[in-house]
mmCIF file of C-alpha atoms in Angstrom:
data_model
loop_
_atom_site.group_PDB
_atom_site.id
_atom_site.type_symbol
_atom_site.label_atom_id
_atom_site.label_comp_id
_atom_site.label_asym_id
_atom_site.label_seq_id
_atom_site.Cartn_x
_atom_site.Cartn_y
_atom_site.Cartn_z
ATOM 1 C CA UNK A 31 -58.502 -26.689 26.432
ATOM 2 C CA UNK A 32 -60.341 -23.382 26.835
ATOM 3 C CA UNK A 33 -63.514 -22.412 28.633
ATOM 4 C CA UNK A 34 -65.922 -20.592 26.338
ATOM 5 C CA UNK A 35 -69.203 -18.786 26.911
ATOM 6 C CA UNK A 36 -71.282 -19.035 23.746
ATOM 7 C CA UNK A 37 -74.309 -16.751 23.540
ATOM 8 C CA UNK A 38 -76.758 -17.398 20.711
ATOM 9 C CA UNK A 39 -77.613 -20.845 19.373
ATOM 10 C CA UNK A 40 -78.930 -20.090 15.915
ATOM 11 C CA UNK A 41 -77.396 -21.853 12.917
ATOM 12 C CA UNK A 42 -74.023 -20.125 13.272
ATOM 13 C CA UNK A 43 -73.855 -20.583 17.031
ATOM 14 C CA UNK A 44 -74.896 -24.217 16.734
ATOM 15 C CA UNK A 45 -72.058 -25.008 14.321
ATOM 16 C CA UNK A 46 -69.573 -23.248 16.581
ATOM 17 C CA UNK A 47 -70.766 -25.287 19.576
ATOM 18 C CA UNK A 48 -70.397 -28.567 17.696
ATOM 19 C CA UNK A 49 -66.920 -27.688 16.436
ATOM 20 C CA UNK A 50 -65.752 -26.570 19.883
ATOM 21 C CA UNK A 51 -67.029 -29.863 21.257
ATOM 22 C CA UNK A 52 -65.022 -31.764 18.617
ATOM 23 C CA UNK A 53 -61.937 -29.776 19.609
ATOM 24 C CA UNK A 54 -62.378 -30.703 23.270
ATOM 25 C CA UNK A 55 -63.187 -27.294 24.748
ATOM 26 C CA UNK A 56 -65.557 -26.576 27.629
ATOM 27 C CA UNK A 57 -68.602 -24.640 26.436
ATOM 28 C CA UNK A 58 -71.356 -22.906 28.367
ATOM 29 C CA UNK A 59 -74.169 -22.259 25.892
ATOM 30 C CA UNK A 60 -76.836 -19.589 26.317
ATOM 31 C CA UNK A 61 -80.023 -18.822 24.393
ATOM 32 C CA UNK A 62 -83.487 -17.459 25.086
ATOM 33 C CA UNK A 63 -85.174 -20.391 23.353
ATOM 34 C CA UNK A 64 -85.424 -23.620 25.328
ATOM 35 C CA UNK A 65 -85.634 -25.799 22.212
ATOM 36 C CA UNK A 66 -82.309 -24.518 20.890
ATOM 37 C CA UNK A 67 -80.612 -25.080 24.233
ATOM 38 C CA UNK A 68 -81.926 -28.630 24.553
ATOM 39 C CA UNK A 69 -80.704 -29.465 21.052
ATOM 40 C CA UNK A 70 -77.156 -28.492 21.989
ATOM 41 C CA UNK A 71 -76.980 -30.334 25.326
ATOM 42 C CA UNK A 72 -74.984 -33.289 23.891
ATOM 43 C CA UNK A 73 -72.293 -30.892 22.662
ATOM 44 C CA UNK A 74 -71.803 -28.478 25.575
ATOM 45 C CA UNK A 75 -70.527 -28.666 29.135
ATOM 46 C CA UNK A 76 -73.393 -26.585 30.482
ATOM 47 C CA UNK A 77 -76.334 -24.546 29.233
ATOM 48 C CA UNK A 78 -78.621 -21.769 30.403
ATOM 49 C CA UNK A 79 -81.929 -20.440 29.091
ATOM 50 C CA UNK A 80 -82.211 -16.707 29.522
ATOM 51 C CA UNK A 81 -81.899 -13.146 28.247
ATOM 52 C CA UNK A 82 -78.246 -12.173 27.817
ATOM 53 C CA UNK A 83 -79.132 -8.463 27.749
ATOM 54 C CA UNK A 84 -80.056 -8.629 31.450
ATOM 55 C CA UNK A 85 -77.294 -8.135 34.004
ATOM 56 C CA UNK A 86 -79.145 -10.215 36.580
ATOM 57 C CA UNK A 87 -78.941 -13.170 34.189
ATOM 58 C CA UNK A 88 -75.323 -12.759 33.035
ATOM 59 C CA UNK A 89 -73.665 -11.852 36.323
ATOM 60 C CA UNK A 90 -74.186 -15.260 38.019
ATOM 61 C CA UNK A 91 -72.504 -16.947 35.035
ATOM 62 C CA UNK A 92 -69.162 -15.462 36.096
ATOM 63 C CA UNK A 93 -68.217 -14.190 32.660
ATOM 64 C CA UNK A 94 -64.758 -13.076 33.813
ATOM 65 C CA UNK A 95 -63.861 -16.742 34.386
ATOM 66 C CA UNK A 96 -64.183 -17.690 30.700
ATOM 67 C CA UNK A 97 -61.230 -17.516 28.331
ATOM 68 C CA UNK A 98 -63.453 -16.299 25.504
ATOM 69 C CA UNK A 99 -67.047 -15.060 25.236
ATOM 70 C CA UNK A 100 -68.596 -15.456 21.760
ATOM 71 C CA UNK A 101 -71.771 -13.547 20.865
ATOM 72 C CA UNK A 102 -73.430 -15.076 17.791
ATOM 73 C CA UNK A 103 -76.850 -13.413 18.005
ATOM 74 C CA UNK A 104 -77.810 -12.803 14.390
ATOM 75 C CA UNK A 105 -81.461 -11.769 14.256
ATOM 76 C CA UNK A 106 -81.424 -8.941 16.817
ATOM 77 C CA UNK A 107 -78.513 -6.518 16.547
ATOM 78 C CA UNK A 108 -79.698 -4.463 19.514
ATOM 79 C CA UNK A 109 -79.521 -7.573 21.710
ATOM 80 C CA UNK A 110 -76.048 -8.385 20.331
ATOM 81 C CA UNK A 111 -74.869 -4.862 21.075
ATOM 82 C CA UNK A 112 -76.262 -4.842 24.612
ATOM 83 C CA UNK A 113 -74.874 -8.302 25.350
ATOM 84 C CA UNK A 114 -71.411 -7.362 24.106
ATOM 85 C CA UNK A 115 -71.372 -4.183 26.177
ATOM 86 C CA UNK A 116 -72.603 -5.972 29.291
ATOM 87 C CA UNK A 117 -70.009 -8.730 28.964
ATOM 88 C CA UNK A 118 -67.198 -6.170 28.963
ATOM 89 C CA UNK A 119 -68.745 -4.315 31.900
ATOM 90 C CA UNK A 120 -68.788 -7.574 33.847
ATOM 91 C CA UNK A 121 -65.105 -8.167 33.172
ATOM 92 C CA UNK A 122 -65.040 -10.561 30.222
ATOM 93 C CA UNK A 123 -61.453 -11.173 29.058
ATOM 94 C CA UNK A 124 -62.118 -11.498 25.338
ATOM 95 C CA UNK A 125 -65.413 -10.869 23.536
ATOM 96 C CA UNK A 126 -65.903 -12.010 19.938
ATOM 97 C CA UNK A 127 -69.096 -10.692 18.327
ATOM 98 C CA UNK A 128 -70.894 -11.468 15.092
ATOM 99 C CA UNK A 129 -71.701 -8.763 12.531
ATOM 100 C CA UNK A 130 -73.278 -8.813 9.105
ATOM 101 C CA UNK A 131 -72.370 -5.248 8.095
ATOM 102 C CA UNK A 132 -69.410 -2.921 8.567
ATOM 103 C CA UNK A 133 -71.561 -0.423 10.471
ATOM 104 C CA UNK A 134 -72.509 -3.156 12.949
ATOM 105 C CA UNK A 135 -68.848 -4.028 13.450
ATOM 106 C CA UNK A 136 -68.116 -0.359 14.126
ATOM 107 C CA UNK A 137 -70.692 -0.179 16.916
ATOM 108 C CA UNK A 138 -69.708 -3.545 18.378
ATOM 109 C CA UNK A 139 -66.114 -2.398 18.691
ATOM 110 C CA UNK A 140 -67.248 0.852 20.284
ATOM 111 C CA UNK A 141 -69.017 -1.015 23.063
ATOM 112 C CA UNK A 142 -66.048 -3.268 23.713
ATOM 113 C CA UNK A 143 -65.895 -6.179 21.250
ATOM 114 C CA UNK A 144 -62.294 -7.373 20.972
ATOM 115 C CA UNK A 145 -62.912 -9.171 17.678
ATOM 116 C CA UNK A 146 -65.721 -9.070 15.115
ATOM 117 C CA UNK A 147 -66.513 -11.896 12.678
ATOM 118 C CA UNK A 148 -68.569 -11.720 9.487
ATOM 119 C CA UNK A 149 -69.753 -15.295 8.792
ATOM 120 C CA UNK A 150 -71.870 -14.422 5.734
ATOM 121 C CA UNK A 151 -69.300 -12.053 4.236
ATOM 122 C CA UNK A 152 -66.399 -14.416 4.873
ATOM 123 C CA UNK A 153 -68.253 -17.416 3.452
ATOM 124 C CA UNK A 154 -69.346 -15.398 0.413
ATOM 125 C CA UNK A 155 -65.742 -14.390 -0.257
ATOM 126 C CA UNK A 156 -64.525 -17.991 0.143
ATOM 127 C CA UNK A 157 -67.260 -19.341 -2.152
ATOM 128 C CA UNK A 158 -66.635 -16.756 -4.869
ATOM 129 C CA UNK A 159 -62.888 -17.418 -4.931
ATOM 130 C CA UNK A 160 -63.154 -21.205 -4.513
ATOM 131 C CA UNK A 161 -65.677 -21.786 -7.292
ATOM 132 C CA UNK A 162 -64.648 -19.116 -9.782
ATOM 133 C CA UNK A 163 -61.497 -21.084 -10.640
ATOM 134 C CA UNK A 164 -61.055 -24.763 -11.444
ATOM 135 C CA UNK A 165 -57.641 -25.074 -9.788
ATOM 136 C CA UNK A 166 -58.322 -23.511 -6.360
ATOM 137 C CA UNK A 167 -59.269 -26.010 -3.649
ATOM 138 C CA UNK A 168 -59.281 -23.864 -0.519
ATOM 139 C CA UNK A 169 -58.739 -20.301 0.634
ATOM 140 C CA UNK A 170 -58.090 -18.695 4.028
ATOM 141 C CA UNK A 171 -58.066 -14.916 4.289
ATOM 142 C CA UNK A 172 -55.558 -13.478 6.745
ATOM 143 C CA UNK A 173 -54.898 -9.921 7.932
ATOM 144 C CA UNK A 174 -53.564 -7.000 5.880
ATOM 145 C CA UNK A 175 -54.458 -8.416 2.475
ATOM 146 C CA UNK A 176 -52.648 -11.739 2.921
ATOM 147 C CA UNK A 177 -54.114 -15.187 2.342
ATOM 148 C CA UNK A 178 -53.339 -18.882 2.129
ATOM 149 C CA UNK A 179 -54.476 -20.710 -1.008
ATOM 150 C CA UNK A 180 -54.543 -24.417 -1.771
ATOM 151 C CA UNK A 181 -53.925 -24.612 -5.509
ATOM 152 C CA UNK A 182 -53.407 -27.404 -8.007
ATOM 153 C CA UNK A 183 -49.813 -27.573 -9.213
ATOM 154 C CA UNK A 184 -49.824 -25.716 -12.576
ATOM 155 C CA UNK A 185 -49.110 -27.938 -15.541
ATOM 156 C CA UNK A 186 -45.948 -26.039 -16.557
ATOM 157 C CA UNK A 187 -44.497 -26.518 -13.038
ATOM 158 C CA UNK A 188 -44.831 -30.296 -13.010
ATOM 159 C CA UNK A 189 -41.479 -32.079 -12.997
ATOM 160 C CA UNK A 190 -39.668 -28.956 -11.761
ATOM 161 C CA UNK A 191 -38.273 -28.257 -8.324
ATOM 162 C CA UNK A 192 -39.439 -25.407 -6.112
ATOM 163 C CA UNK A 193 -36.016 -23.838 -6.583
ATOM 164 C CA UNK A 194 -36.403 -23.935 -10.357
ATOM 165 C CA UNK A 195 -39.773 -22.191 -10.422
ATOM 166 C CA UNK A 196 -38.497 -19.623 -7.867
ATOM 167 C CA UNK A 197 -41.873 -17.998 -7.154
ATOM 168 C CA UNK A 198 -40.641 -16.451 -3.918
ATOM 169 C CA UNK A 199 -38.253 -14.186 -5.821
ATOM 170 C CA UNK A 200 -40.492 -13.644 -8.853
ATOM 171 C CA UNK A 201 -43.824 -13.069 -7.113
ATOM 172 C CA UNK A 202 -43.061 -12.818 -3.354
ATOM 173 C CA UNK A 203 -45.212 -15.936 -2.808
ATOM 174 C CA UNK A 204 -44.128 -18.718 -0.445
ATOM 175 C CA UNK A 205 -44.896 -22.429 -0.833
ATOM 176 C CA UNK A 206 -45.677 -23.649 2.680
ATOM 177 C CA UNK A 207 -46.585 -27.295 2.079
ATOM 178 C CA UNK A 208 -47.745 -29.910 -0.421
ATOM 179 C CA UNK A 209 -50.783 -32.151 -0.328
ATOM 180 C CA UNK A 210 -50.922 -35.486 -2.084
ATOM 181 C CA UNK A 211 -53.440 -38.289 -1.654
ATOM 182 C CA UNK A 212 -54.943 -36.535 1.343
ATOM 183 C CA UNK A 213 -51.567 -36.330 3.097
ATOM 184 C CA UNK A 214 -49.965 -33.024 4.073
ATOM 185 C CA UNK A 215 -46.239 -32.794 3.366
ATOM 186 C CA UNK A 216 -44.724 -30.034 5.494
ATOM 187 C CA UNK A 217 -41.056 -30.666 4.664
ATOM 188 C CA UNK A 218 -40.629 -28.475 1.589
ATOM 189 C CA UNK A 219 -37.231 -27.360 0.294
ATOM 190 C CA UNK A 220 -35.894 -25.824 -2.894
ATOM 191 C CA UNK A 221 -35.086 -29.387 -4.053
ATOM 192 C CA UNK A 222 -38.684 -30.604 -3.645
ATOM 193 C CA UNK A 223 -39.997 -31.685 -7.052
ATOM 194 C CA UNK A 224 -43.590 -30.969 -8.020
ATOM 195 C CA UNK A 225 -45.810 -33.430 -9.854
ATOM 196 C CA UNK A 226 -49.328 -33.981 -11.161
ATOM 197 C CA UNK A 227 -51.864 -34.963 -8.524
ATOM 198 C CA UNK A 228 -50.408 -32.594 -5.958
ATOM 199 C CA UNK A 229 -51.774 -29.364 -4.571
ATOM 200 C CA UNK A 230 -49.636 -26.665 -3.000
ATOM 201 C CA UNK A 231 -50.386 -24.410 -0.037
ATOM 202 C CA UNK A 232 -49.086 -20.941 -0.799
ATOM 203 C CA UNK A 233 -48.912 -17.847 1.395
ATOM 204 C CA UNK A 234 -48.688 -14.297 0.168
ATOM 205 C CA UNK A 235 -50.413 -11.038 -0.583
ATOM 206 C CA UNK A 236 -53.693 -11.565 -2.435
ATOM 207 C CA UNK A 237 -52.553 -9.459 -5.383
ATOM 208 C CA UNK A 238 -49.273 -11.361 -5.713
ATOM 209 C CA UNK A 239 -51.013 -14.743 -5.566
ATOM 210 C CA UNK A 240 -53.612 -13.663 -8.133
ATOM 211 C CA UNK A 241 -50.851 -12.492 -10.454
ATOM 212 C CA UNK A 242 -48.745 -15.620 -9.968
ATOM 213 C CA UNK A 243 -51.583 -18.043 -10.683
ATOM 214 C CA UNK A 244 -53.632 -15.897 -13.070
ATOM 215 C CA UNK A 245 -56.680 -15.958 -10.798
#
């Protein structure tokens, strides 16, 4: 369990708060709007109404005591920038900030953001890849051009073992797991036989995966 300071309770911040609650973490939520704060009370450990760009408001929260501080302010980049900078000045361990453009990410990192997330850009990428192909069920982008794809077992692979298709040698793509009937099968060997109705979780460079599965 981690303690998290979440600043900004718009749509993105709200979904983060709910998910953190489901995962069992302690969340202190902050927003300038009372209505937003009240809406999130069932999902957070504590909440404060106030201006996160003001040191006199943030300092009493003890930001250095939180494992992670997440800044999700989306409609006022100046406020996001000032909040991020102030959090680092006050000793925050890790600050994750939201950006919608590369130039915003550049400035956020300059003032101390440890990580920058692009919710719109990342969702747009996921949606484009997920729905531009009939046999892709999920997609997670990793660092340095790598990704994990959940893909329907190709018809010409059905009935063959993982060793027989040998995609690790041919394409430098690794099969991590199988999914069947909603169940995740993590024990995968070269003798594992593929069949219709299964999906496979593969890890590799985006270009290699695209080439392997003709995406």
